[in-house]
Short mmCIF file of C-alpha atoms in Angstrom, two decimals:
data_model
loop_
_atom_site.label_atom_id
_atom_site.label_comp_id
_atom_site.label_asym_id
_atom_site.label_seq_id
_atom_site.Cartn_x
_atom_site.Cartn_y
_atom_site.Cartn_z
CA MET B 1497 -16.38 -28.48 2.19
CA LYS B 1498 -17.40 -31.18 -0.14
CA PRO B 1499 -19.79 -29.50 -2.61
CA ARG B 1500 -23.37 -31.79 -3.17
CA PHE B 1501 -24.69 -33.41 -6.41
CA THR B 1502 -28.24 -34.14 -7.09
CA PRO B 1503 -28.81 -37.41 -8.85
CA LEU B 1504 -31.72 -36.90 -11.04
CA ALA B 1505 -35.47 -39.09 -10.66
CA PRO B 1506 -36.26 -41.62 -13.34
CA ILE B 1507 -37.09 -40.63 -15.83
CA ALA B 1508 -41.24 -40.50 -16.44
CA CYS B 1509 -41.52 -38.65 -13.38
CA LEU B 1510 -38.48 -36.54 -14.92
CA LEU B 1511 -40.40 -35.66 -18.05
CA ALA B 1512 -44.12 -34.96 -16.10
CA ALA B 1513 -42.07 -32.70 -13.39
CA LEU B 1514 -40.40 -31.06 -16.75
CA SER B 1515 -43.69 -31.02 -18.71
CA LEU B 1516 -41.23 -31.56 -21.41
CA PRO B 1517 -42.98 -31.14 -24.79
CA VAL B 1518 -43.96 -34.41 -26.63
CA THR B 1519 -41.52 -34.12 -29.37
CA LEU B 1520 -38.22 -33.23 -26.28
CA ARG B 1521 -39.10 -36.44 -25.07
CA ASN B 1522 -38.17 -38.77 -27.92
CA ALA B 1523 -35.64 -36.80 -28.90
CA VAL B 1524 -34.11 -36.78 -25.66
CA GLY B 1525 -35.41 -40.32 -23.57
CA ALA B 1526 -33.65 -40.98 -21.02
CA ASP B 1527 -30.28 -40.53 -21.73
CA PRO B 1528 -29.31 -37.04 -19.53
CA ILE B 1529 -30.57 -38.76 -16.68
CA LEU B 1530 -28.18 -41.48 -17.19
CA HIS B 1531 -26.37 -39.54 -18.31
CA ASN B 1532 -26.87 -36.86 -15.03
CA ASN B 1533 -26.54 -40.42 -12.10
CA TYR B 1534 -23.56 -41.44 -13.86
CA GLY B 1535 -21.35 -38.70 -13.76
CA VAL B 1536 -22.79 -38.38 -10.24
CA GLN B 1537 -21.45 -41.50 -8.72
CA LEU B 1538 -18.40 -40.39 -10.91
CA LEU B 1539 -17.53 -37.51 -8.73
CA ASP B 1540 -18.27 -39.17 -5.39
CA ARG B 1541 -15.65 -41.70 -6.57
CA GLY B 1542 -13.33 -39.58 -6.94
CA GLU B 1543 -13.62 -39.26 -10.75
CA LEU B 1544 -13.86 -35.89 -11.77
CA GLU B 1545 -13.16 -35.39 -15.56
CA LYS B 1546 -14.55 -38.05 -16.39
CA GLY B 1547 -17.26 -37.54 -14.10
CA ILE B 1548 -18.06 -33.30 -15.71
CA GLU B 1549 -18.26 -34.92 -18.84
CA GLN B 1550 -20.47 -37.27 -18.55
CA LEU B 1551 -22.61 -34.30 -17.26
CA GLU B 1552 -21.33 -32.29 -19.96
CA LYS B 1553 -22.37 -34.71 -21.90
CA ALA B 1554 -26.32 -34.82 -20.06
CA TYR B 1555 -26.70 -30.28 -19.61
CA SER B 1556 -25.90 -30.28 -23.25
CA LEU B 1557 -28.17 -33.21 -24.40
CA TYR B 1558 -31.64 -30.27 -21.19
CA GLY B 1559 -29.71 -26.98 -20.51
CA MET B 1560 -33.15 -25.58 -19.29
CA ASP B 1561 -32.45 -28.23 -15.40
CA GLN B 1562 -31.72 -26.21 -13.24
CA THR B 1563 -30.14 -29.53 -11.17
CA LEU B 1564 -28.21 -30.52 -14.89
CA ARG B 1565 -27.03 -26.73 -13.96
CA SER B 1566 -26.67 -26.89 -10.55
CA ASN B 1567 -24.82 -29.79 -10.51
CA LEU B 1568 -22.39 -28.90 -13.67
CA ALA B 1569 -21.65 -25.90 -11.91
CA MET B 1570 -20.93 -28.23 -8.77
CA ALA B 1571 -17.78 -30.27 -10.40
CA TYR B 1572 -16.30 -28.05 -12.02
CA THR B 1573 -16.04 -26.28 -8.92
CA LEU B 1574 -14.59 -29.46 -7.43
CA LEU B 1575 -12.18 -29.12 -9.83
CA GLY B 1576 -11.19 -25.55 -9.96
CA HIS B 1577 -11.12 -26.84 -5.47
CA ARG B 1578 -8.44 -29.55 -6.64
CA PHE B 1579 -6.24 -27.91 -8.81
CA LEU B 1580 -6.01 -25.10 -6.01
CA ASP B 1581 -4.89 -27.86 -3.20
CA LYS B 1582 -2.33 -28.76 -6.62
CA LYS B 1583 -1.11 -24.96 -7.20
CA SER B 1584 -2.62 -24.72 -10.54
CA TYR B 1585 -3.78 -22.06 -10.03
CA PRO B 1586 -4.39 -20.55 -13.28
CA GLU B 1587 -6.29 -23.76 -14.10
CA ALA B 1588 -8.27 -23.98 -10.97
CA ALA B 1589 -9.06 -20.58 -12.00
CA GLY B 1590 -10.60 -22.04 -15.30
CA GLU B 1591 -12.35 -23.62 -13.43
CA PHE B 1592 -14.19 -21.97 -11.28
CA ASP B 1593 -14.97 -19.56 -14.18
CA LYS B 1594 -16.73 -22.62 -16.93
CA ALA B 1595 -18.57 -22.68 -12.62
CA SER B 1596 -19.35 -18.78 -13.48
CA ALA B 1597 -20.44 -19.17 -17.82
CA LEU B 1598 -23.18 -20.98 -16.22
CA PHE B 1599 -24.15 -18.81 -13.14
CA PRO B 1600 -23.11 -15.40 -13.62
CA ASP B 1601 -25.23 -14.11 -11.14
CA ASP B 1602 -23.44 -16.20 -8.16
CA PRO B 1603 -20.80 -14.39 -6.25
CA ARG B 1604 -19.37 -17.80 -4.98
CA TYR B 1605 -17.64 -18.48 -8.63
CA HIS B 1606 -16.27 -14.82 -9.39
CA LEU B 1607 -14.47 -14.78 -5.45
CA LEU B 1608 -12.90 -18.22 -6.36
CA LYS B 1609 -11.89 -17.06 -9.38
CA GLY B 1610 -11.08 -14.16 -8.34
CA ILE B 1611 -8.64 -16.28 -4.72
CA ALA B 1612 -6.47 -18.76 -8.09
CA LEU B 1613 -6.54 -15.55 -10.08
CA THR B 1614 -4.62 -13.80 -7.41
CA LEU B 1615 -2.25 -16.68 -6.53
CA ALA B 1616 -1.68 -17.02 -10.06
CA LYS B 1617 -0.01 -13.21 -9.58
CA SER B 1618 -1.68 -12.11 -12.19
CA TYR B 1619 -2.98 -9.04 -10.72
CA GLU B 1620 -5.37 -7.08 -12.71
CA PRO B 1621 -7.70 -9.75 -13.46
CA ALA B 1622 -8.00 -10.93 -10.06
CA ARG B 1623 -9.11 -8.16 -9.18
CA TYR B 1624 -12.34 -7.29 -11.68
CA GLU B 1625 -13.16 -10.70 -10.47
CA LEU B 1626 -13.31 -10.24 -7.09
CA GLU B 1627 -14.86 -6.59 -6.68
CA LEU B 1628 -17.38 -8.01 -9.13
CA ALA B 1629 -18.83 -10.98 -6.12
CA ALA B 1630 -18.74 -8.10 -3.97
CA SER B 1631 -20.39 -6.72 -5.72
CA LEU B 1632 -23.18 -9.22 -6.55
CA GLY B 1633 -23.57 -10.80 -3.04
CA GLY B 1634 -21.56 -8.17 -0.73
CA ASP B 1635 -18.00 -7.72 0.97
CA THR B 1636 -16.82 -10.97 2.64
CA ALA B 1637 -14.00 -11.29 4.87
CA GLU B 1638 -12.22 -13.79 2.35
CA GLY B 1639 -13.10 -11.32 -0.34
CA LEU B 1640 -11.09 -8.75 1.66
CA TYR B 1641 -8.23 -10.43 1.84
CA PHE B 1642 -7.42 -11.28 -0.94
CA LEU B 1643 -8.15 -7.55 -2.94
CA GLY B 1644 -4.71 -6.90 0.17
CA ARG B 1645 -3.56 -8.82 -1.55
CA ILE B 1646 -3.17 -7.37 -4.16
CA ARG B 1647 -3.13 -3.96 -3.30
CA TYR B 1648 0.04 -4.97 -0.88
CA GLU B 1649 2.06 -6.97 -3.38
CA SER B 1650 2.13 -4.10 -5.63
CA GLY B 1651 3.21 -2.29 -3.06
CA GLU B 1652 0.24 -0.28 -2.23
CA THR B 1653 0.49 -0.85 1.31
CA ASP B 1654 -1.75 1.76 2.62
CA GLU B 1655 -4.98 0.35 0.72
CA ALA B 1656 -3.65 -3.06 1.59
CA LEU B 1657 -4.09 -2.02 5.54
CA ARG B 1658 -7.93 -0.93 4.43
CA TYR B 1659 -9.41 -3.65 2.07
CA TRP B 1660 -7.76 -5.57 5.95
CA GLU B 1661 -8.96 -3.75 7.93
CA LYS B 1662 -12.89 -3.90 6.97
CA ALA B 1663 -11.82 -7.75 6.09
CA ALA B 1664 -10.83 -8.11 10.41
CA ALA B 1665 -13.89 -6.44 11.08
CA LEU B 1666 -15.83 -8.50 9.31
CA ALA B 1667 -14.11 -11.37 11.22
CA PRO B 1668 -12.83 -10.62 14.88
CA SER B 1669 -12.19 -13.83 15.65
CA ASP B 1670 -9.50 -15.02 12.96
CA PRO B 1671 -6.39 -14.50 14.64
CA SER B 1672 -4.91 -14.83 11.50
CA LEU B 1673 -6.32 -11.37 10.41
CA ALA B 1674 -5.05 -10.30 13.41
CA ALA B 1675 -1.41 -11.34 13.10
CA LEU B 1676 -1.24 -9.53 10.01
CA LEU B 1677 -3.01 -6.40 11.33
CA GLU B 1678 -0.10 -5.96 13.95
CA ARG B 1679 2.29 -6.96 11.53
CA MET B 1680 1.01 -4.56 8.98
CA ARG B 1681 0.93 -1.91 11.90
CA ARG B 1682 4.02 -1.93 12.28
CA GLU B 1683 5.72 -1.99 8.67
CA GLN B 1684 4.11 1.56 8.43
CA ALA B 1685 4.70 2.85 10.99
CA VAL B 1686 8.74 2.62 9.75
CA GLU B 1687 7.76 2.25 5.85
CA THR B 1688 5.71 5.50 5.66
CA LYS B 1689 8.48 7.98 6.15
CA MET B 1690 10.22 6.27 3.22
CA ASP B 1691 11.30 7.55 0.06
CA ARG B 1692 10.53 5.65 -2.76
CA GLY B 1693 11.73 4.54 -6.38
CA HIS B 1694 10.87 1.72 -8.94
CA SER B 1695 12.16 -0.11 -12.37
CA SER B 1696 10.59 -1.69 -14.71
CA ARG B 1697 11.03 -4.69 -12.39
CA PHE B 1698 10.82 -3.46 -9.12
CA ILE B 1699 9.79 -1.13 -6.45
CA LEU B 1700 12.27 0.21 -3.83
CA SER B 1701 11.52 1.84 -0.02
CA TYR B 1702 14.48 3.47 1.99
CA ASP B 1703 15.50 5.68 4.65
CA ALA B 1704 15.91 8.79 4.18
CA ASP B 1705 19.41 8.65 4.79
CA VAL B 1706 20.82 6.93 1.67
CA ARG B 1707 21.28 8.65 -1.53
CA PRO B 1708 18.53 9.06 -4.57
CA GLN B 1709 21.80 8.30 -6.18
CA ILE B 1710 21.98 4.83 -4.65
CA ALA B 1711 18.28 4.14 -4.94
CA LEU B 1712 19.53 4.72 -8.62
CA ASP B 1713 22.78 2.22 -8.37
CA LEU B 1714 20.75 -0.73 -6.80
CA LEU B 1715 17.49 -0.87 -8.60
CA SER B 1716 20.12 -0.31 -12.13
CA ALA B 1717 22.12 -3.53 -10.13
CA LEU B 1718 18.54 -5.15 -9.61
CA GLU B 1719 17.73 -5.64 -13.34
CA THR B 1720 21.12 -6.81 -14.60
CA ILE B 1721 20.11 -9.64 -11.41
CA TYR B 1722 16.64 -10.34 -13.28
CA ASN B 1723 18.50 -11.09 -16.00
CA SER B 1724 20.77 -12.96 -15.06
CA VAL B 1725 19.35 -14.91 -12.46
CA GLY B 1726 16.56 -15.86 -14.70
CA THR B 1727 18.63 -16.16 -17.19
CA ASP B 1728 19.58 -19.54 -14.93
CA LEU B 1729 16.57 -20.98 -14.10
CA ASP B 1730 15.32 -19.74 -16.87
CA TYR B 1731 12.14 -17.88 -16.01
CA PHE B 1732 11.18 -14.42 -15.41
CA PRO B 1733 8.30 -12.91 -12.66
CA GLU B 1734 6.22 -10.85 -15.00
CA ALA B 1735 4.49 -9.19 -10.90
CA ARG B 1736 7.18 -5.90 -9.78
CA VAL B 1737 9.27 -7.23 -6.50
CA PRO B 1738 9.14 -4.49 -3.68
CA VAL B 1739 12.49 -3.94 -2.32
CA ILE B 1740 12.95 -2.50 1.41
CA LEU B 1741 16.11 -0.54 2.46
CA TYR B 1742 15.77 -0.24 6.78
CA THR B 1743 18.19 0.80 8.98
CA ARG B 1744 18.78 -2.10 11.49
CA LYS B 1745 17.23 -1.31 14.12
CA ASP B 1746 14.07 -0.70 12.12
CA TYR B 1747 14.40 -4.21 10.48
CA ARG B 1748 14.73 -6.28 13.29
CA GLU B 1749 11.35 -4.27 15.17
CA VAL B 1750 9.12 -5.37 11.71
CA THR B 1751 10.53 -8.51 10.79
CA ARG B 1752 11.81 -10.09 14.01
CA SER B 1753 14.16 -12.37 12.29
CA PRO B 1754 16.77 -13.43 14.50
CA GLY B 1755 20.27 -11.65 15.13
CA TRP B 1756 21.87 -13.64 12.13
CA SER B 1757 19.80 -12.45 10.00
CA GLY B 1758 21.49 -10.76 6.91
CA GLY B 1759 17.80 -10.43 4.24
CA LEU B 1760 14.51 -11.52 4.18
CA TYR B 1761 12.10 -12.93 1.33
CA ASP B 1762 8.26 -12.80 2.45
CA GLY B 1763 7.14 -11.74 -0.12
CA LYS B 1764 8.50 -8.82 -0.16
CA ILE B 1765 13.43 -8.63 0.12
CA ARG B 1766 13.65 -6.77 3.46
CA LEU B 1767 17.77 -5.29 4.31
CA PRO B 1768 19.12 -3.77 6.56
CA VAL B 1769 21.52 -1.89 4.74
CA GLY B 1770 21.27 1.61 7.39
CA GLY B 1771 23.12 4.49 6.04
CA VAL B 1772 24.09 2.45 2.86
CA THR B 1773 26.72 4.81 0.47
CA GLU B 1774 26.96 2.67 -2.39
CA ILE B 1775 27.33 -1.59 -3.70
CA THR B 1776 29.62 -3.22 -2.20
CA PRO B 1777 30.09 -7.24 -3.49
CA GLU B 1778 28.45 -7.75 -0.22
CA LEU B 1779 25.50 -5.95 -1.13
CA ARG B 1780 25.19 -6.53 -4.37
CA ALA B 1781 25.30 -11.41 -2.88
CA THR B 1782 22.89 -10.15 -0.96
CA LEU B 1783 20.91 -9.12 -3.51
CA ARG B 1784 21.26 -10.97 -4.97
CA HIS B 1785 20.61 -13.95 -2.48
CA GLU B 1786 16.89 -12.77 -1.42
CA TYR B 1787 15.93 -11.74 -5.27
CA THR B 1788 16.57 -15.38 -6.01
CA HIS B 1789 14.24 -16.44 -2.94
CA ALA B 1790 11.46 -14.67 -5.31
CA VAL B 1791 12.17 -16.28 -8.16
CA ILE B 1792 11.92 -19.73 -6.29
CA ARG B 1793 9.07 -19.06 -4.21
CA ASP B 1794 7.16 -18.02 -8.18
CA LEU B 1795 8.49 -21.03 -8.98
CA THR B 1796 7.30 -23.66 -6.96
CA LYS B 1797 4.69 -21.90 -5.54
CA GLY B 1798 6.67 -22.14 -2.26
CA ASN B 1799 6.41 -25.63 -2.49
CA CYS B 1800 10.40 -25.59 -1.92
CA PRO B 1801 12.29 -27.28 1.24
CA THR B 1802 14.51 -25.13 2.56
CA TRP B 1803 18.12 -26.40 1.85
CA LEU B 1804 17.82 -26.64 -1.86
CA ASN B 1805 16.11 -22.95 -1.39
CA GLU B 1806 18.83 -21.61 -0.10
CA GLY B 1807 21.30 -23.64 -2.16
CA ILE B 1808 20.27 -22.55 -4.86
CA ALA B 1809 20.01 -18.13 -3.38
CA GLU B 1810 23.42 -19.33 -1.00
CA LEU B 1811 24.94 -20.26 -5.06
CA GLN B 1812 23.72 -17.25 -6.70
CA GLY B 1813 25.04 -14.81 -4.10
CA ARG B 1814 28.65 -16.22 -3.93
CA LEU B 1815 28.37 -15.24 -7.76
CA GLU B 1816 29.16 -11.87 -6.47
CA HIS B 1817 30.87 -11.86 -3.19
CA ASN B 1818 32.74 -15.89 -2.50
CA THR B 1819 33.47 -16.30 1.55
CA PRO B 1820 35.47 -19.20 2.59
CA LEU B 1821 33.65 -21.92 3.32
CA ALA B 1822 35.09 -22.89 6.93
CA GLU B 1823 32.86 -24.68 8.59
CA LEU B 1824 31.90 -27.04 5.68
CA GLY B 1825 35.11 -27.98 5.52
CA ARG B 1826 35.26 -28.31 9.39
CA ALA B 1827 32.59 -31.06 9.50
CA ALA B 1828 33.56 -32.31 5.69
CA ARG B 1829 36.52 -33.37 8.02
CA GLU B 1830 34.80 -35.17 11.04
CA GLY B 1831 31.71 -36.67 9.00
CA ARG B 1832 28.75 -34.32 10.29
CA PHE B 1833 27.40 -33.02 8.21
CA ILE B 1834 23.54 -31.81 8.99
CA PRO B 1835 20.74 -34.27 7.76
CA LEU B 1836 18.96 -33.10 4.64
CA LYS B 1837 15.92 -34.18 6.03
CA THR B 1838 16.82 -32.29 9.08
CA MET B 1839 17.22 -29.38 7.10
CA GLU B 1840 13.61 -29.46 4.69
CA GLY B 1841 12.62 -26.82 7.12
CA PRO B 1842 13.85 -23.57 7.96
CA PHE B 1843 16.54 -22.92 9.73
CA THR B 1844 15.42 -20.78 11.95
CA ALA B 1845 14.55 -24.29 13.87
CA LEU B 1846 18.01 -25.31 14.00
CA GLY B 1847 20.58 -24.24 17.09
CA ALA B 1848 22.69 -20.98 16.78
CA GLY B 1849 25.57 -23.37 15.74
CA ASP B 1850 24.30 -24.90 13.05
CA VAL B 1851 22.71 -22.49 10.99
CA ARG B 1852 25.84 -21.17 9.32
CA LEU B 1853 27.01 -24.99 8.22
CA ALA B 1854 23.23 -25.64 7.25
CA TYR B 1855 23.88 -22.83 4.45
CA GLU B 1856 27.06 -23.57 3.42
CA GLU B 1857 26.15 -27.46 3.30
CA SER B 1858 22.40 -26.17 0.97
CA TYR B 1859 25.35 -24.42 -0.43
CA ALA B 1860 27.07 -27.61 -1.33
CA VAL B 1861 24.79 -30.02 -2.23
CA VAL B 1862 23.48 -27.43 -4.84
CA ASN B 1863 26.90 -26.19 -5.80
CA PHE B 1864 27.17 -30.32 -6.84
CA MET B 1865 24.53 -31.19 -8.60
CA VAL B 1866 24.14 -27.71 -11.40
CA THR B 1867 27.99 -28.62 -12.03
CA THR B 1868 26.89 -32.78 -12.18
CA TYR B 1869 23.65 -33.06 -13.48
CA GLY B 1870 23.38 -28.83 -14.75
CA TRP B 1871 20.86 -25.87 -14.30
CA PHE B 1872 18.18 -28.33 -16.48
CA ARG B 1873 17.85 -30.45 -14.01
CA VAL B 1874 17.76 -28.52 -11.36
CA ARG B 1875 14.83 -26.41 -12.28
CA SER B 1876 13.22 -29.11 -13.91
CA ILE B 1877 12.16 -30.53 -10.31
CA LEU B 1878 11.66 -26.76 -9.57
CA THR B 1879 8.65 -27.00 -11.52
CA ALA B 1880 8.16 -30.41 -11.09
CA LEU B 1881 8.25 -28.24 -7.04
CA GLY B 1882 5.93 -26.12 -8.72
CA ASP B 1883 3.21 -29.00 -9.70
CA GLY B 1884 3.19 -30.20 -6.24
CA GLN B 1885 5.14 -32.76 -6.11
CA THR B 1886 7.10 -34.18 -3.22
CA VAL B 1887 11.65 -33.70 -2.70
CA GLU B 1888 11.92 -36.72 -3.46
CA ALA B 1889 9.24 -37.21 -6.75
CA ALA B 1890 10.22 -33.69 -7.90
CA ILE B 1891 14.14 -35.48 -8.14
CA ALA B 1892 13.52 -38.77 -8.71
CA SER B 1893 11.50 -36.69 -11.67
CA GLY B 1894 14.61 -34.20 -13.24
CA LEU B 1895 16.97 -37.41 -12.58
CA LYS B 1896 15.64 -39.58 -14.65
CA ASP B 1897 18.60 -39.84 -17.27
CA PHE B 1898 19.65 -40.06 -14.37
CA GLY B 1899 18.31 -42.73 -12.45
CA LEU B 1900 18.91 -41.34 -9.26
CA THR B 1901 16.49 -40.81 -6.20
CA TYR B 1902 16.86 -38.00 -3.58
CA ASP B 1903 19.56 -40.35 -1.92
CA GLY B 1904 21.79 -41.64 -4.88
CA VAL B 1905 22.52 -38.04 -4.78
CA MET B 1906 22.80 -38.14 -1.07
CA GLY B 1907 25.52 -40.31 -1.95
CA GLU B 1908 26.65 -39.04 -4.95
CA TRP B 1909 27.54 -36.02 -3.15
CA ARG B 1910 28.71 -37.25 0.43
CA ALA B 1911 31.44 -39.01 -1.98
CA TYR B 1912 32.42 -36.24 -3.79
CA MET B 1913 32.90 -34.57 0.18
CA ALA B 1914 34.77 -37.11 1.21
CA ARG B 1915 37.21 -37.74 -2.16
CA GLU B 1916 37.51 -33.25 -1.81
CA TYR B 1917 38.23 -32.50 2.08
CA GLY B 1918 38.52 -36.41 3.01
CA GLY B 1919 37.17 -37.64 5.71
CA SER B 1920 33.77 -40.09 5.76
CA GLY B 1921 32.12 -38.03 4.35
CA ARG B 1922 28.30 -38.84 6.34
#
């Protein structure tokens, strides 16, 4: 909802209404009103930073006026929402904090700040703001949802479920909350029976059939993977990553994933491993693949085309266990690649026969980009995606030294594939 701002009345009317002393009238003159009204006009034109500058000047000249204070708080809120839309969560939290400093007893601004901090994964300050909002204005479905999300992403699933049940009671017609509760109850039915362990970076839950030593070995492997992937992508997430090892039957029941799925990252790394007895290269590859998704999600704030996401994860996984690229070779010789635009969305939308080719092709494109342009530039593309850019703009920005666009990169890759495999490369 767009905040409503109040242009101030002419100076004579305002001063009469406020009953300002003569000395203050002479000092202030018409400036607060002029700055406010001009600021409101700028905000209405979408020039938020310039509008805020004018409103800040108005408020600094006459801070006792509630209209000036309210307009400035609403302007900070509007800019905060813009940062939220761009997934610039710390910046959004900063704007909401400015608004709450003007109205410290208004729960709205604490709620918004808490939401932004949750999305930025700053969980402790987020929880403080959300609980403060509740203490000032009572529970809201939105506040309870984000308090539950903090618990969930910290591995406290019982507490998360309690928060979300309260949220659903306040918003019984919200289908997303109902679906969330249904999924959580499926998880709880399986995961409450699991054993648990943790390291500095991971929280591991595992089926009772897994020996404790295997759990320790898995955590050790994950810590090594954390450092290796982080070095390549120059990014090390701060929050612990939950990892859950299921039986194959429980994995299908909880995730409802397609039959070809060998792992999943949805905020937690979920793997169907059954009664694992050793850390095989295949398991290390899957751990590395799924952990890479966690890093990319954090780095891009979820704004990453599937082919790039899966391609980087495949490249990392193949450092542990490199399988033949049979589908890719056949597609290259026949000139029948899947268009990358088709692979920007989930691979679950592809036909079952195309899924393996989609993974192999995504790997091949990313491997070419890393080999040709370097990890530094691939990371620049991910950072640009995290800033809210489209994939076309992010590639153009990351590869500006080469003067390449999205289509230009694909053209170079197809030419390379034609040289390597023969065929047209189309």
